[in-house]
Each structure stands twice: as C-alpha cells, then as structure tokens.
PDB file of C-alpha atoms in Angstrom:
ATOM      1  CA  MET A   1     147.110 103.846  40.994  1.00  0.00           C
ATOM      2  CA  LEU A   2     145.483 104.964  37.742  1.00  0.00           C
ATOM      3  CA  GLU A   3     142.953 107.767  37.664  1.00  0.00           C
ATOM      4  CA  THR A   4     139.383 106.623  36.978  1.00  0.00           C
ATOM      5  CA  ASP A   5     139.271 107.887  33.357  1.00  0.00           C
ATOM      6  CA  GLN A   6     142.688 106.419  32.626  1.00  0.00           C
ATOM      7  CA  ALA A   7     141.663 103.084  34.161  1.00  0.00           C
ATOM      8  CA  TRP A   8     138.577 102.938  31.913  1.00  0.00           C
ATOM      9  CA  GLU A   9     140.712 103.690  28.850  1.00  0.00           C
ATOM     10  CA  VAL A  10     143.056 100.827  29.725  1.00  0.00           C
ATOM     11  CA  PHE A  11     140.067  98.540  30.353  1.00  0.00           C
ATOM     12  CA  GLU A  12     138.525  99.432  26.968  1.00  0.00           C
ATOM     13  CA  LYS A  13     141.821  98.773  25.166  1.00  0.00           C
ATOM     14  CA  LEU A  14     142.124  95.376  26.849  1.00  0.00           C
ATOM     15  CA  GLU A  15     138.513  94.576  26.020  1.00  0.00           C
ATOM     16  CA  ASP A  16     138.975  95.565  22.348  1.00  0.00           C
ATOM     17  CA  CYS A  17     142.111  93.467  22.105  1.00  0.00           C
ATOM     18  CA  TYR A  18     140.407  90.453  23.703  1.00  0.00           C
ATOM     19  CA  PHE A  19     137.243  90.487  21.574  1.00  0.00           C
ATOM     20  CA  ASN A  20     138.884  91.422  18.272  1.00  0.00           C
ATOM     21  CA  GLN A  21     141.485  88.667  17.993  1.00  0.00           C
ATOM     22  CA  LYS A  22     141.884  87.629  14.368  1.00  0.00           C
ATOM     23  CA  GLN A  23     142.844  84.020  15.027  1.00  0.00           C
ATOM     24  CA  PRO A  24     142.583  81.662  17.990  1.00  0.00           C
ATOM     25  CA  PRO A  25     145.688  81.001  20.107  1.00  0.00           C
ATOM     26  CA  ALA A  26     148.084  78.341  18.816  1.00  0.00           C
ATOM     27  CA  ALA A  27     147.212  76.064  21.752  1.00  0.00           C
ATOM     28  CA  GLN A  28     143.759  75.553  20.181  1.00  0.00           C
ATOM     29  CA  ASN A  29     145.260  73.547  17.324  1.00  0.00           C
ATOM     30  CA  THR A  30     145.227  69.954  18.550  1.00  0.00           C
ATOM     31  CA  SER A  31     146.225  68.163  15.362  1.00  0.00           C
ATOM     32  CA  ILE A  32     149.812  67.521  14.355  1.00  0.00           C
ATOM     33  CA  GLU A  33     150.937  66.687  10.848  1.00  0.00           C
ATOM     34  CA  ASN A  34     152.115  63.089  10.635  1.00  0.00           C
ATOM     35  CA  ASP A  35     155.294  62.714   8.611  1.00  0.00           C
ATOM     36  CA  GLY A  36     155.406  58.939   9.038  1.00  0.00           C
ATOM     37  CA  CYS A  37     157.733  59.099  12.045  1.00  0.00           C
ATOM     38  CA  ALA A  38     155.065  59.371  14.760  1.00  0.00           C
ATOM     39  CA  LEU A  39     154.740  57.031  17.722  1.00  0.00           C
ATOM     40  CA  LEU A  40     151.676  56.500  19.889  1.00  0.00           C
ATOM     41  CA  SER A  41     152.445  55.673  23.515  1.00  0.00           C
ATOM     42  CA  HIS A  42     150.015  53.757  25.729  1.00  0.00           C
ATOM     43  CA  PHE A  43     150.252  54.341  29.478  1.00  0.00           C
ATOM     44  CA  ASP A  44     148.953  52.300  32.403  1.00  0.00           C
ATOM     45  CA  LYS A  45     147.060  53.781  35.352  1.00  0.00           C
ATOM     46  CA  HIS A  46     150.369  54.565  37.092  1.00  0.00           C
ATOM     47  CA  GLY A  47     151.712  56.592  34.166  1.00  0.00           C
ATOM     48  CA  GLN A  48     154.178  53.914  33.069  1.00  0.00           C
ATOM     49  CA  VAL A  49     154.520  53.188  29.356  1.00  0.00           C
ATOM     50  CA  GLU A  50     152.813  49.898  28.503  1.00  0.00           C
ATOM     51  CA  PHE A  51     153.804  49.892  24.843  1.00  0.00           C
ATOM     52  CA  THR A  52     154.306  52.134  21.834  1.00  0.00           C
ATOM     53  CA  GLU A  53     153.252  51.687  18.263  1.00  0.00           C
ATOM     54  CA  LYS A  54     154.189  53.408  15.031  1.00  0.00           C
ATOM     55  CA  VAL A  55     151.458  55.579  13.542  1.00  0.00           C
ATOM     56  CA  PRO A  56     151.092  54.991   9.791  1.00  0.00           C
ATOM     57  CA  ALA A  57     151.764  58.021   7.586  1.00  0.00           C
ATOM     58  CA  ASP A  58     148.145  58.069   6.365  1.00  0.00           C
ATOM     59  CA  ALA A  59     146.677  57.984   9.903  1.00  0.00           C
ATOM     60  CA  MET A  60     145.578  60.801  12.166  1.00  0.00           C
ATOM     61  CA  VAL A  61     145.638  60.722  15.977  1.00  0.00           C
ATOM     62  CA  CYS A  62     143.106  63.040  17.602  1.00  0.00           C
ATOM     63  CA  THR A  63     140.376  63.283  20.223  1.00  0.00           C
ATOM     64  CA  LEU A  64     136.848  62.079  19.505  1.00  0.00           C
ATOM     65  CA  GLU A  65     135.619  65.671  19.519  1.00  0.00           C
ATOM     66  CA  ARG A  66     138.230  66.651  16.931  1.00  0.00           C
ATOM     67  CA  PHE A  67     137.364  63.609  14.766  1.00  0.00           C
ATOM     68  CA  LYS A  68     133.645  64.470  14.928  1.00  0.00           C
ATOM     69  CA  PHE A  69     134.449  68.057  13.914  1.00  0.00           C
ATOM     70  CA  TYR A  70     136.601  66.775  11.018  1.00  0.00           C
ATOM     71  CA  LEU A  71     133.804  64.523   9.750  1.00  0.00           C
ATOM     72  CA  GLU A  72     131.188  67.281  10.003  1.00  0.00           C
ATOM     73  CA  GLN A  73     133.458  69.673   8.090  1.00  0.00           C
ATOM     74  CA  HIS A  74     133.658  67.088   5.295  1.00  0.00           C
ATOM     75  CA  GLY A  75     129.876  66.678   4.963  1.00  0.00           C
ATOM     76  CA  TRP A  76     129.214  63.715   7.244  1.00  0.00           C
ATOM     77  CA  ILE A  77     126.356  63.603   9.736  1.00  0.00           C
ATOM     78  CA  VAL A  78     127.486  62.321  13.117  1.00  0.00           C
ATOM     79  CA  ALA A  79     124.622  61.018  15.283  1.00  0.00           C
ATOM     80  CA  ARG A  80     123.772  58.079  17.496  1.00  0.00           C
ATOM     81  CA  LYS A  81     121.966  55.266  15.709  1.00  0.00           C
ATOM     82  CA  GLU A  82     118.893  55.656  17.929  1.00  0.00           C
ATOM     83  CA  GLN A  83     118.683  59.394  17.246  1.00  0.00           C
ATOM     84  CA  LEU A  84     119.006  58.857  13.513  1.00  0.00           C
ATOM     85  CA  VAL A  85     116.231  56.227  13.435  1.00  0.00           C
ATOM     86  CA  GLU A  86     113.988  58.447  15.569  1.00  0.00           C
ATOM     87  CA  ARG A  87     114.471  61.432  13.275  1.00  0.00           C
ATOM     88  CA  LEU A  88     113.950  59.387  10.119  1.00  0.00           C
ATOM     89  CA  MET A  89     110.697  57.960  11.505  1.00  0.00           C
ATOM     90  CA  ARG A  90     109.290  61.505  11.848  1.00  0.00           C
ATOM     91  CA  PHE A  91     109.225  61.938   8.051  1.00  0.00           C
TER      92      PHE A  91
END
C-alpha cells in the first residue's frame, strides 16, 4: 500500500491529467463522414432488420441533439414555435 504522501501525489497527478485533457475522447465524435457508400438500417422491435436504404452523399445521419448543435453552430435559432411566439410577443 502507498504511504499517505505518495498516495496524495498519485491522486494529484491523476486529477491534473483528468481535468487538463486537451481534447475530448474519440468516442464523443458521433458524426461519420459520408463517402456516398453509406447504408441506413431500420430495425424492428425484435432487433431484426426491416429494410436498408442508401444514404445520399450529400446527407448526414445524426441524432436530433447533434443536428440541433450543428444548426446552432451555423447561426440558426432552434426553438419550439410556441416559445418563439411567446418571446416575440414580449417585445
């Protein structure tokens, strides 16, 4: 077992490493470049493939959260219609 001072040194090194990461882990990247050879598979509730379809080269397949993030990064405002009307009526 490590001595108390040595254990704290190890803890501080781990903490520094954890909080000073320069880039997020690769698993965070959820988008994949589409080279025109991508297929989208649709599954039923039992996990069986219902059908597949070719994804066009100019299309992007992603989650709704990722799509919202993409739009916001390109200057779009993403809001529910009711929220937008409510906020506009305040002015």
